[in-house]
mmCIF file with all atom_site columns, C-alpha atoms in Angstrom:
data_model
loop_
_atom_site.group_PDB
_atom_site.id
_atom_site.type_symbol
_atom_site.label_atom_id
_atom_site.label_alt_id
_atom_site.label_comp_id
_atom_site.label_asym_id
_atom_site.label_entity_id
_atom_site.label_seq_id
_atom_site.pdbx_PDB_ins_code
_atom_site.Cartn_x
_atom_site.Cartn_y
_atom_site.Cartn_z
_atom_site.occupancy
_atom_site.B_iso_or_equiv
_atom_site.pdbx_formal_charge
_atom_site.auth_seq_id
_atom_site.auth_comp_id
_atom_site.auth_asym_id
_atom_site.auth_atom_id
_atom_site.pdbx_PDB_model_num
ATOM 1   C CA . UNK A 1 1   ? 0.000   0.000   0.000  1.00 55.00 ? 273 UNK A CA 1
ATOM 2   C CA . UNK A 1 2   ? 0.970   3.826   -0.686 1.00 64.00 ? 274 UNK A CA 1
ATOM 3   C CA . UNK A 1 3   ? 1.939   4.083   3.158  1.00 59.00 ? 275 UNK A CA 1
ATOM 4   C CA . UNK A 1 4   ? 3.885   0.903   2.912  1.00 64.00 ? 276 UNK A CA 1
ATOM 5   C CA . UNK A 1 5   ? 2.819   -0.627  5.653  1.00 68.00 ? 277 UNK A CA 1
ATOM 6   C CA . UNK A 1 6   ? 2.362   -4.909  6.247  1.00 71.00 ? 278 UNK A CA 1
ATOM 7   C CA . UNK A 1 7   ? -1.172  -4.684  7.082  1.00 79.00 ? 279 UNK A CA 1
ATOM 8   C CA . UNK A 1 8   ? -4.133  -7.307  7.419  1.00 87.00 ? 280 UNK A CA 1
ATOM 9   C CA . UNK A 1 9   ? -7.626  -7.000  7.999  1.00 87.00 ? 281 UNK A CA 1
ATOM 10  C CA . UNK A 1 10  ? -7.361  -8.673  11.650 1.00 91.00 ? 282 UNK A CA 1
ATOM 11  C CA . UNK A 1 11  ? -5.006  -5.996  12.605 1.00 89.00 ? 283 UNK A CA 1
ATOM 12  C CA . UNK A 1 12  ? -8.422  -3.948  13.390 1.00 86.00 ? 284 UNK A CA 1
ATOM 13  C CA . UNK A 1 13  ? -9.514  -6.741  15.621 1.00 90.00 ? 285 UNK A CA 1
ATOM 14  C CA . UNK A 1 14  ? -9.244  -5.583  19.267 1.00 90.00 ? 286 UNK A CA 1
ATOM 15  C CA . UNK A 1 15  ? -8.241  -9.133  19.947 1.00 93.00 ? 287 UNK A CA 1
ATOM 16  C CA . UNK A 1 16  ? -5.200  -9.368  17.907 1.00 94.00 ? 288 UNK A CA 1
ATOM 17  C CA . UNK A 1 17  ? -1.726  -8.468  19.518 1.00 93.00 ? 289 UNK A CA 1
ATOM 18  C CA . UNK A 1 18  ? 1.159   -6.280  17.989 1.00 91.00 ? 290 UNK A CA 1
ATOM 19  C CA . UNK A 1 19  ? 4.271   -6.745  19.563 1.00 90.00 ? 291 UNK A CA 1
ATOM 20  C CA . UNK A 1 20  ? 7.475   -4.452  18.324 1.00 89.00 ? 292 UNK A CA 1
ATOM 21  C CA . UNK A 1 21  ? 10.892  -5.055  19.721 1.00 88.00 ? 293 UNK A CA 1
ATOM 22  C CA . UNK A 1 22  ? 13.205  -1.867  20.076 1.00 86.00 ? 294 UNK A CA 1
ATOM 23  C CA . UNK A 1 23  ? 17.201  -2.393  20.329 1.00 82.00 ? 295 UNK A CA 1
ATOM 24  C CA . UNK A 1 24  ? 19.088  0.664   21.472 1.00 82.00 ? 296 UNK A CA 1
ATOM 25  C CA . UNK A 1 25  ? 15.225  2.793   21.087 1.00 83.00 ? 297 UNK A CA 1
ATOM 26  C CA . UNK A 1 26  ? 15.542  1.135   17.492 1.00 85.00 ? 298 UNK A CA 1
ATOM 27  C CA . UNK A 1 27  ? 12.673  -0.674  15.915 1.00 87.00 ? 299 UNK A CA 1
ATOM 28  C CA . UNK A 1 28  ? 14.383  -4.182  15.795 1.00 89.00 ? 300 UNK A CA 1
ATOM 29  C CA . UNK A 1 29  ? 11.541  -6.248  14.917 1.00 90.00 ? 301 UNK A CA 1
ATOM 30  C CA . UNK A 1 30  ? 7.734   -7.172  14.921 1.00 91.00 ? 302 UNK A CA 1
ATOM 31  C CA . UNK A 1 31  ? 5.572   -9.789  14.828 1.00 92.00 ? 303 UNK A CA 1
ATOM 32  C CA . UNK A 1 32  ? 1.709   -10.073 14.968 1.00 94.00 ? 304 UNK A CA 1
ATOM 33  C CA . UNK A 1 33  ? -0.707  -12.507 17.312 1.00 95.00 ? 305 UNK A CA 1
ATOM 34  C CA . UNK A 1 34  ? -3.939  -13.288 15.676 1.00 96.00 ? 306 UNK A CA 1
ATOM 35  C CA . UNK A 1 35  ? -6.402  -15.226 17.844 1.00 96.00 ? 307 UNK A CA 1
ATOM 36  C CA . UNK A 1 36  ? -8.901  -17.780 16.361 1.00 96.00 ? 308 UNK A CA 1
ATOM 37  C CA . UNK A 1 37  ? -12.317 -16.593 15.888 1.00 94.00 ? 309 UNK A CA 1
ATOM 38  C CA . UNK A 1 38  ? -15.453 -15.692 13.535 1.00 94.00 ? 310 UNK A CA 1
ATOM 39  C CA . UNK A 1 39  ? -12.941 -14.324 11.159 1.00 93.00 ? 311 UNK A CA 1
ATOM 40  C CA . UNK A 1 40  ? -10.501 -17.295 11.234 1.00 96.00 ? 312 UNK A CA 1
ATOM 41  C CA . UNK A 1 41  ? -6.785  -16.812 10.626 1.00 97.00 ? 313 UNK A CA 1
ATOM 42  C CA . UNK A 1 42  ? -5.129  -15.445 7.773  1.00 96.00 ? 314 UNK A CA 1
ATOM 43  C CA . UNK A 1 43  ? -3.408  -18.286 6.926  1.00 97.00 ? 315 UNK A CA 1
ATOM 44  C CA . UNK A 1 44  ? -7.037  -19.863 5.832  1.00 96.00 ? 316 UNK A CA 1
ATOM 45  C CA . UNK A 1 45  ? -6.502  -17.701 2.973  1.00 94.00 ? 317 UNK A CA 1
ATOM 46  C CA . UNK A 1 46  ? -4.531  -20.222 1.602  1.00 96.00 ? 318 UNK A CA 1
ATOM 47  C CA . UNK A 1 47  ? -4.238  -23.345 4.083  1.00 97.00 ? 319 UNK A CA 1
ATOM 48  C CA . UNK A 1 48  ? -7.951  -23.528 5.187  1.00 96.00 ? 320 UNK A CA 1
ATOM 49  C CA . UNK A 1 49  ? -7.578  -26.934 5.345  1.00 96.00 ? 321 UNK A CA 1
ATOM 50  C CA . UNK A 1 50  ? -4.816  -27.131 7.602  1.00 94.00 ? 322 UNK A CA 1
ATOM 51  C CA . UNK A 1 51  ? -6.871  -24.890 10.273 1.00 97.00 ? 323 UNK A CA 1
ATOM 52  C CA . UNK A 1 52  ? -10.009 -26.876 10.140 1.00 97.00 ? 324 UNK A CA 1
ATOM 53  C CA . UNK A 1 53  ? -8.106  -30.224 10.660 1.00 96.00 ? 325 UNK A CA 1
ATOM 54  C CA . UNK A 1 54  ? -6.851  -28.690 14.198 1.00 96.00 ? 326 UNK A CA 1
ATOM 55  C CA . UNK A 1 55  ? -10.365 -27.367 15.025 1.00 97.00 ? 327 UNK A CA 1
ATOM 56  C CA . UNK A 1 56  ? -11.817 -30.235 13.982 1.00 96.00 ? 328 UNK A CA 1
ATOM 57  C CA . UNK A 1 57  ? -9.099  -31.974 16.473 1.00 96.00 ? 329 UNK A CA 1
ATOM 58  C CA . UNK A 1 58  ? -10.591 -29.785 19.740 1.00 96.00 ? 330 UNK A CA 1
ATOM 59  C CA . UNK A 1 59  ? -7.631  -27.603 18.731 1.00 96.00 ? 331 UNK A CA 1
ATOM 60  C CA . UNK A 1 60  ? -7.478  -23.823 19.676 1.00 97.00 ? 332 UNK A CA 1
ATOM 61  C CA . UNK A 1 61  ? -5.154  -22.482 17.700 1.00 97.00 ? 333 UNK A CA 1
ATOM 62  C CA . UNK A 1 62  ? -3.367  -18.984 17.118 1.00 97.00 ? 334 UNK A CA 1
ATOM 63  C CA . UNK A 1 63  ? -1.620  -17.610 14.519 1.00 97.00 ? 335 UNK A CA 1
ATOM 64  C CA . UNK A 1 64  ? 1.937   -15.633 14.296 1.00 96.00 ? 336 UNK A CA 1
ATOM 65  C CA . UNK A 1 65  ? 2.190   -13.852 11.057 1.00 95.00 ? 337 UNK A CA 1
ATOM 66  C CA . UNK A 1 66  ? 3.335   -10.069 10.177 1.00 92.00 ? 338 UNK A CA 1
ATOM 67  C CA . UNK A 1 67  ? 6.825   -11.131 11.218 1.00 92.00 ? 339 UNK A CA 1
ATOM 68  C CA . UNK A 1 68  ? 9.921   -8.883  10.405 1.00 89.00 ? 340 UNK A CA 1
ATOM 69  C CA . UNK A 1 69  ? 13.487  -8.144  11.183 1.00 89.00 ? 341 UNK A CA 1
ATOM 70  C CA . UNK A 1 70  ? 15.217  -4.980  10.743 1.00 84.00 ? 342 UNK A CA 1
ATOM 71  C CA . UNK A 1 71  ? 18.687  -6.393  11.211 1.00 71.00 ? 343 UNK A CA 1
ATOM 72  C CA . UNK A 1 72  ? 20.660  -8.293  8.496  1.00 70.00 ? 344 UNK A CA 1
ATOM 73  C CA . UNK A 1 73  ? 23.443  -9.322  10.525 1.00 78.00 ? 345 UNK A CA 1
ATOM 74  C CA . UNK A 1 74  ? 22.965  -13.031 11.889 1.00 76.00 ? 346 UNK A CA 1
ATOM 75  C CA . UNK A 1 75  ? 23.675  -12.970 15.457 1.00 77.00 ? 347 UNK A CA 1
ATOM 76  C CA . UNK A 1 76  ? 21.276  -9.679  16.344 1.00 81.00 ? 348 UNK A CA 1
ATOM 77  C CA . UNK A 1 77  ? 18.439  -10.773 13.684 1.00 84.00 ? 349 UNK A CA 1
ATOM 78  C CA . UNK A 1 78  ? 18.622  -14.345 15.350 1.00 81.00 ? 350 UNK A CA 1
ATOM 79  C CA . UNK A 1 79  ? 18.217  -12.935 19.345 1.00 81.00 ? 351 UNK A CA 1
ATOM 80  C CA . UNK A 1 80  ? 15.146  -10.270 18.023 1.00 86.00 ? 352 UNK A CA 1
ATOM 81  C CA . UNK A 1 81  ? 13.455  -13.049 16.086 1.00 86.00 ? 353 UNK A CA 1
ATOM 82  C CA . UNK A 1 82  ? 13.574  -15.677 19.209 1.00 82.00 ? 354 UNK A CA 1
ATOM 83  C CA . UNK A 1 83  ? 12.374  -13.235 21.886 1.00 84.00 ? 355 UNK A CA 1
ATOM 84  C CA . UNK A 1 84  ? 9.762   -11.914 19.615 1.00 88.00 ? 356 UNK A CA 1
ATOM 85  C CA . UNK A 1 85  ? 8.518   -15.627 19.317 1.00 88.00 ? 357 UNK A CA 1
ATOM 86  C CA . UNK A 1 86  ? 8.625   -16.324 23.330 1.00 86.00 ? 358 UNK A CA 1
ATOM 87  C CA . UNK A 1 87  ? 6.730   -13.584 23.382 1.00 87.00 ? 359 UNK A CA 1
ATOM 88  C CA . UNK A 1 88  ? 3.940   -15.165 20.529 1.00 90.00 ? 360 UNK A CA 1
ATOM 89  C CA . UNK A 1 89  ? 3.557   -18.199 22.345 1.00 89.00 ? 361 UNK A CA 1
ATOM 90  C CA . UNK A 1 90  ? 3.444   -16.516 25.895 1.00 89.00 ? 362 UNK A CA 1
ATOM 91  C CA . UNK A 1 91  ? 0.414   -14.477 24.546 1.00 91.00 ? 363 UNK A CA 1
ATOM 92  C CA . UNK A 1 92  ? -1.624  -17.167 22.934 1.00 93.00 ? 364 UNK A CA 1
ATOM 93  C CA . UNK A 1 93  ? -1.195  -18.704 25.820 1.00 92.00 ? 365 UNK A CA 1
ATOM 94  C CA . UNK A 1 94  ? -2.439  -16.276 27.695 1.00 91.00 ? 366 UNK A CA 1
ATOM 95  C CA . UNK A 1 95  ? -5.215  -16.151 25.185 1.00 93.00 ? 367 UNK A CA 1
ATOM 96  C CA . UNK A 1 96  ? -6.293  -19.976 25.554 1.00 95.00 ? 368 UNK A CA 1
ATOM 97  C CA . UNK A 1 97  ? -4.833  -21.295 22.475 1.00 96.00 ? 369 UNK A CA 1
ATOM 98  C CA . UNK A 1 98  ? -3.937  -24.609 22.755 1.00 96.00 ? 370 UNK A CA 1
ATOM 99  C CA . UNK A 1 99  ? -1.688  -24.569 19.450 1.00 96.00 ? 371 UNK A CA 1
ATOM 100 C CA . UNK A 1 100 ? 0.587   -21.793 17.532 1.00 96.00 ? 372 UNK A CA 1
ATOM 101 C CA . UNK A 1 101 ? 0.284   -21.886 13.689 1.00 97.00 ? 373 UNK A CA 1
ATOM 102 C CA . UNK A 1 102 ? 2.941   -20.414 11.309 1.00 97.00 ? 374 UNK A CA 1
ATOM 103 C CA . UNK A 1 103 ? 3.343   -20.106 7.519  1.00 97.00 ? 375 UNK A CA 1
ATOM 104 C CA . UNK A 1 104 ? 7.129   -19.791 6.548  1.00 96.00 ? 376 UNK A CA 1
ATOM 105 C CA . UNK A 1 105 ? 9.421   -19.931 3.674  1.00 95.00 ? 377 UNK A CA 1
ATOM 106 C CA . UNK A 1 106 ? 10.304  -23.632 2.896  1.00 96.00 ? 378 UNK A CA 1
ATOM 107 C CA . UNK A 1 107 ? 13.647  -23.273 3.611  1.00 95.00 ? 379 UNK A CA 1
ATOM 108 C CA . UNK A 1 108 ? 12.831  -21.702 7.168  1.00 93.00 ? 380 UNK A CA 1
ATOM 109 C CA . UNK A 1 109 ? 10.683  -25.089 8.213  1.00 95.00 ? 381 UNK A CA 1
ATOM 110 C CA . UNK A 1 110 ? 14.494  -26.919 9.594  1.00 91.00 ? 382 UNK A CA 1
ATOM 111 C CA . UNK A 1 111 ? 14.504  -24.109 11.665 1.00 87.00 ? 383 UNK A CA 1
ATOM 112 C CA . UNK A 1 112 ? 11.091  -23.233 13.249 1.00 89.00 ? 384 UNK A CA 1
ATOM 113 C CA . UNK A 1 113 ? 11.211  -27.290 13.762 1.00 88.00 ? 385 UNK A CA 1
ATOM 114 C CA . UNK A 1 114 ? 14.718  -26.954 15.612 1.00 83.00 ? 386 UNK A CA 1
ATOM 115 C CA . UNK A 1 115 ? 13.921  -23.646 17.844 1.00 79.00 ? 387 UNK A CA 1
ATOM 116 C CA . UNK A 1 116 ? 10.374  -23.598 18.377 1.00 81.00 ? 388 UNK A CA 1
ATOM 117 C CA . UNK A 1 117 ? 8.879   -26.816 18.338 1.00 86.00 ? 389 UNK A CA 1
ATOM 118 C CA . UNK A 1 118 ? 6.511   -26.494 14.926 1.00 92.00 ? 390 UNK A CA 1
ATOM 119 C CA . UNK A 1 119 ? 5.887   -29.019 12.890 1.00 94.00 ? 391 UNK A CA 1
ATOM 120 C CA . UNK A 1 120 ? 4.987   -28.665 9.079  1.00 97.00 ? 392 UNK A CA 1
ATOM 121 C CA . UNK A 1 121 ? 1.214   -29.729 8.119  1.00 97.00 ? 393 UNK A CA 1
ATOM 122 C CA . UNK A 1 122 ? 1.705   -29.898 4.152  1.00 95.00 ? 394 UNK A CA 1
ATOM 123 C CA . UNK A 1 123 ? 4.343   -29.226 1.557  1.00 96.00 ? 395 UNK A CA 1
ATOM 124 C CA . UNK A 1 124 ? 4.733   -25.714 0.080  1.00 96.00 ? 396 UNK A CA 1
ATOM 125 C CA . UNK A 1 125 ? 2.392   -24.013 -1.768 1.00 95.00 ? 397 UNK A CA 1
ATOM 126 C CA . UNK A 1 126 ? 1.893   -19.988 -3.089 1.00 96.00 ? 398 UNK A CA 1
ATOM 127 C CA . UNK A 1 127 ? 0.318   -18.156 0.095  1.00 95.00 ? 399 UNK A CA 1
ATOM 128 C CA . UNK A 1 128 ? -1.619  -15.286 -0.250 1.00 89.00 ? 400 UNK A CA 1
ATOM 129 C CA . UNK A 1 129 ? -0.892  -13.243 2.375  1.00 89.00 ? 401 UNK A CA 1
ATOM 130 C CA . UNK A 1 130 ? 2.504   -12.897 1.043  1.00 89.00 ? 402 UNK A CA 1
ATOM 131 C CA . UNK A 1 131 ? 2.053   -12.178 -2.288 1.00 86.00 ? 403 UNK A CA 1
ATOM 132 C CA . UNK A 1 132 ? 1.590   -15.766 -3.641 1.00 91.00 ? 404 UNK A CA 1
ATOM 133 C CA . UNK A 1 133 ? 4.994   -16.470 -2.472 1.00 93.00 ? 405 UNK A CA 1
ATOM 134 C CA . UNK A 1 134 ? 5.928   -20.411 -1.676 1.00 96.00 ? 406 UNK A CA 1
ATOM 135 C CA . UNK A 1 135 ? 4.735   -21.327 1.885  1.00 97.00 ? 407 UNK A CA 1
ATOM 136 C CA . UNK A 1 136 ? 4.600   -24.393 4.331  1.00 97.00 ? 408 UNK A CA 1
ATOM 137 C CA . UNK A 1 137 ? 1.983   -24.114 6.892  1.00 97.00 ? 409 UNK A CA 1
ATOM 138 C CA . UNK A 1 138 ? 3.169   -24.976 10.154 1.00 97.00 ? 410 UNK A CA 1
ATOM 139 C CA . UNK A 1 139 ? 1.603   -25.903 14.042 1.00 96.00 ? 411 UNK A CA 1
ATOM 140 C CA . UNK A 1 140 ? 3.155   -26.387 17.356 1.00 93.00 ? 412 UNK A CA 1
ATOM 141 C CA . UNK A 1 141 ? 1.069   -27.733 20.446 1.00 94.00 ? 413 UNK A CA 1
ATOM 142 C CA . UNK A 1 142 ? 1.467   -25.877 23.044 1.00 91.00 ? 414 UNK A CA 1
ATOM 143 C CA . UNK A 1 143 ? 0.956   -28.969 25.849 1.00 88.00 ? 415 UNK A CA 1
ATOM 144 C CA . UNK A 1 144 ? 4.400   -30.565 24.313 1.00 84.00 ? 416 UNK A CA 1
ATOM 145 C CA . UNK A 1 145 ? 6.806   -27.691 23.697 1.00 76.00 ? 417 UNK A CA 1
ATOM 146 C CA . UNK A 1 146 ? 8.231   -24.180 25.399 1.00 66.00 ? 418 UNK A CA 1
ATOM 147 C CA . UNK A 1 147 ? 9.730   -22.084 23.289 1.00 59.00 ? 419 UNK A CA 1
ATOM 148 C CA . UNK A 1 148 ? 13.369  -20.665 25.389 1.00 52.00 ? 420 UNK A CA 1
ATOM 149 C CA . UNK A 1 149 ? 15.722  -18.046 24.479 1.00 51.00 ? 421 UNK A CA 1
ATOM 150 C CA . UNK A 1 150 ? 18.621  -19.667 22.119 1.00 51.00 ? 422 UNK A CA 1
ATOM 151 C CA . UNK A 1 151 ? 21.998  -19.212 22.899 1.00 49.00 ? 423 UNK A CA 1
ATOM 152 C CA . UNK A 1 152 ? 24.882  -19.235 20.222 1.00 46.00 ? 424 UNK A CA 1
ATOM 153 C CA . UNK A 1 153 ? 27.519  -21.271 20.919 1.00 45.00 ? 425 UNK A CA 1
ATOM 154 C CA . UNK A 1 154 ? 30.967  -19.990 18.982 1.00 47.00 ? 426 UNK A CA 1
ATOM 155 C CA . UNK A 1 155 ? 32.604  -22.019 16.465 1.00 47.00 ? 427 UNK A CA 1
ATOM 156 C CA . UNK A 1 156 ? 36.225  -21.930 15.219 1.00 50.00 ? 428 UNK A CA 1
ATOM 157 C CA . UNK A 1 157 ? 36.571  -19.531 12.541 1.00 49.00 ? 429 UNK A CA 1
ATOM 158 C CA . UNK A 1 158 ? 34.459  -16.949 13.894 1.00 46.00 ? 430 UNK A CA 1
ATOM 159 C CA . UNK A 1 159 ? 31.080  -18.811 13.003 1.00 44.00 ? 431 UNK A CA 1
ATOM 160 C CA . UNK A 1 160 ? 28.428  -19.591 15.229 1.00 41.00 ? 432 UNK A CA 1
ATOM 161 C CA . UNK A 1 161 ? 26.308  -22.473 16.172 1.00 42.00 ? 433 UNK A CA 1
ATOM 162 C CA . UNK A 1 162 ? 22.540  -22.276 17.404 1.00 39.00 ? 434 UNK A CA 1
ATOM 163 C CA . UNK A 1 163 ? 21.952  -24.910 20.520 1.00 38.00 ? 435 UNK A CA 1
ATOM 164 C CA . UNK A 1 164 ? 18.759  -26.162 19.939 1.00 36.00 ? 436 UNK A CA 1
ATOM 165 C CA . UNK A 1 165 ? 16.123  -23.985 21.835 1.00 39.00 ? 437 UNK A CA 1
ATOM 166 C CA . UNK A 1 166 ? 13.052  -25.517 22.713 1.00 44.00 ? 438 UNK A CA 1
ATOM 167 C CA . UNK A 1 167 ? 12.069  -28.121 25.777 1.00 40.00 ? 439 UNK A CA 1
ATOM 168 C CA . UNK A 1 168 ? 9.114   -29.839 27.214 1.00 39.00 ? 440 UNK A CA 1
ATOM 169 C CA . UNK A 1 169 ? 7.106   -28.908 29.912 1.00 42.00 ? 441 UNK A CA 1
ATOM 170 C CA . UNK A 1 170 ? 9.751   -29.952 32.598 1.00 41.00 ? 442 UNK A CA 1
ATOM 171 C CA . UNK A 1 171 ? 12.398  -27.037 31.657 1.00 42.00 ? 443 UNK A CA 1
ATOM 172 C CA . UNK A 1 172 ? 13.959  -26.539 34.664 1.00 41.00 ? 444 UNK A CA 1
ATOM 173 C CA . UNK A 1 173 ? 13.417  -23.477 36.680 1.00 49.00 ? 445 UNK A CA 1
ATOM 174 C CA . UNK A 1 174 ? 16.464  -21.856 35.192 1.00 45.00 ? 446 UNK A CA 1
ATOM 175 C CA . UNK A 1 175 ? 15.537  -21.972 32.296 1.00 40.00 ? 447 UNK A CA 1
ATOM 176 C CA . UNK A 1 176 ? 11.858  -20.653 32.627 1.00 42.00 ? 448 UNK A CA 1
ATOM 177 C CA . UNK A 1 177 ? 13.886  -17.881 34.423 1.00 46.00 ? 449 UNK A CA 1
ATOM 178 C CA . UNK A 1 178 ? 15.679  -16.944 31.227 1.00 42.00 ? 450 UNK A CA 1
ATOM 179 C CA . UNK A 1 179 ? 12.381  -16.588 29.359 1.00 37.00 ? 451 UNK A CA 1
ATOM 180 C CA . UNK A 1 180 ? 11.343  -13.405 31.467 1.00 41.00 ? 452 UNK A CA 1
ATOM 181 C CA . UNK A 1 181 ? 15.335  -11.635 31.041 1.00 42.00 ? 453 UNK A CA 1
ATOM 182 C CA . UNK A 1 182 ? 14.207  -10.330 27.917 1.00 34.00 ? 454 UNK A CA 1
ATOM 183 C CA . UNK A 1 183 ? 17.347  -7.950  27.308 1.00 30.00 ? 455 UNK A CA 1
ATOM 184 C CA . UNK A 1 184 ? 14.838  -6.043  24.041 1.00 33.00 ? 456 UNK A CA 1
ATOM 185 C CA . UNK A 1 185 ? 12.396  -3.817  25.315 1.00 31.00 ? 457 UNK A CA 1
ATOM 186 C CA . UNK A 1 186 ? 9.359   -4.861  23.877 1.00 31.00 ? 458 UNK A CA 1
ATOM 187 C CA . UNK A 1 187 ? 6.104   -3.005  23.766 1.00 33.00 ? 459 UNK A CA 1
ATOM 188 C CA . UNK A 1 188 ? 2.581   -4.443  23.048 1.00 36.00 ? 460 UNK A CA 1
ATOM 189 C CA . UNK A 1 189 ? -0.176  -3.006  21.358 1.00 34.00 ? 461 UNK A CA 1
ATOM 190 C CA . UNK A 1 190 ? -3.383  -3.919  21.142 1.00 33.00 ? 462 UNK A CA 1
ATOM 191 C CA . UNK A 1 191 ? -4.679  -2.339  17.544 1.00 33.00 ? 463 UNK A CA 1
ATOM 192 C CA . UNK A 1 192 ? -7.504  -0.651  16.936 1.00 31.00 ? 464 UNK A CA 1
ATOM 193 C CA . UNK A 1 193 ? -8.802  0.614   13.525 1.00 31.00 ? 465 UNK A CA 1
ATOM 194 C CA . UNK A 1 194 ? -6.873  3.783   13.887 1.00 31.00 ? 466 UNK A CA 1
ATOM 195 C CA . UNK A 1 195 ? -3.225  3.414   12.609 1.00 30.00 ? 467 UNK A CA 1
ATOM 196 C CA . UNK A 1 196 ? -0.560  5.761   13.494 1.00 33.00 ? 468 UNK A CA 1
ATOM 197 C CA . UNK A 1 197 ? 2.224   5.684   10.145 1.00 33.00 ? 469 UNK A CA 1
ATOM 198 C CA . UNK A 1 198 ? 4.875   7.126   11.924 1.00 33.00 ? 470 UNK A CA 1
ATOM 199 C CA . UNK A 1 199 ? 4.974   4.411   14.467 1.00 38.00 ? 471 UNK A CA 1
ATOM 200 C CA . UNK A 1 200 ? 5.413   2.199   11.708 1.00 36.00 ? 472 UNK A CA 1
ATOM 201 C CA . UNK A 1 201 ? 9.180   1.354   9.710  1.00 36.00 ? 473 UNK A CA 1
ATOM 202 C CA . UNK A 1 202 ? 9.675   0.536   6.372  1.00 36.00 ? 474 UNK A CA 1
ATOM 203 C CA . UNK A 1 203 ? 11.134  -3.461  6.939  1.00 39.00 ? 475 UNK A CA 1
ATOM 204 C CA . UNK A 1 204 ? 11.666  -6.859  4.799  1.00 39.00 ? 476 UNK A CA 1
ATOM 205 C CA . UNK A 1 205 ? 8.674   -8.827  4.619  1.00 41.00 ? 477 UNK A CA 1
ATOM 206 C CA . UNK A 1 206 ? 7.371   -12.281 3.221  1.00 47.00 ? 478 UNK A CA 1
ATOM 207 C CA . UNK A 1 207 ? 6.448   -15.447 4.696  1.00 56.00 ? 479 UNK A CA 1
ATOM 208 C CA . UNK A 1 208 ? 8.637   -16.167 8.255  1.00 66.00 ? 480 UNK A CA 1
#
């Protein structure tokens, strides 16, 4: 759009969650949290199927979509990415959803499966949301997996390595500890149907 802003129609839900993370007063990053309803998710757009299998299951799911990341260095996009998705799951949590959907680039899935717990629900198809761009609709139940804060673990050479990042429900105290010492300061918004632009950043977007 003209004001080139990353906006959906369940952004003007009063239910659906905004959260921005801000590095050094920066915008780092943002991510949206749409809960289920009359209106469904967005990814029904294109994976209605998917959806309807997990309601149809007793499944109350959630969805994460709008996701960006300002930074293109590794390291800093990495850390902004996995405390915006703590955050995700801690609010659809708090919303009653039993399950947090996804739909991500298929060469993302390896990873969302490795940090976060979600499993892919069908192979890739053109989404939507995203332009018609190549998508894999993913799910994680929230009654098997946590999503913690990753660490990266240096390798010789200067590279890094990402220690896999999510548990069950018996992660020890220390590290449910580590999910509230969110070093970003992170606001959330609930939206309404007015939108300020000059809250919002210009940033990379697509499917996760």
């Amino acid at each position: 759009n003209p004001a080139n802003i990353w906006l959906l129609q369940h952004h003007l839900l009063a239910s659906t969650r905004v959260y921005l993370a801000l590095a050094a007063g920066q915008l780092a990053g943002a991510l949206t949290v749409v809960k289920d309803g009359p209106q469904g998710l967005p990814m029904e757009a294109s994976f209605a199927s998917c959806v309807n299998q997990l309601r149809g299951a007793g499944a109350k799911p959630a969805e994460v979509t709008c996701l960006a990341v300002q930074s293109q260095q590794f390291a800093p996009a990495l850390n902004t990415l996995c405390h915006l998705m703590v955050l995700a799951e801690q609010s659809a949590r708090r919303d009653g959803a039993t399950h947090v959907m996804i739909t991500v680039h298929p060469r993302h899935v390896a990873f969302y499966q490795r940090t976060s717990g979600f499993q892919p629900l069908e192979p890739a198809k053109p989404h939507a949301v995203v332009g018609g761009a190549l998508a894999v609709p993913m799910a994680a139940d929230l009654a098997r997996v946590r999503c913690v804060l990753p660490k990266l673990r240096p390798r010789k050479g200067g590279q890094s390595r990402l220690i896999v990042s999510h548990l069950d429900k018996q992660a020890s105290r220390a590290t449910r500890r580590q999910l509230e010492q969110l070093w970003h300061i992170v606001h959330a918004h609930r939206c309404s149907a007015t939108i300020e632009p000059n809250r919002e950043r210009p940033m990379a977007s697509g499917a996760a």
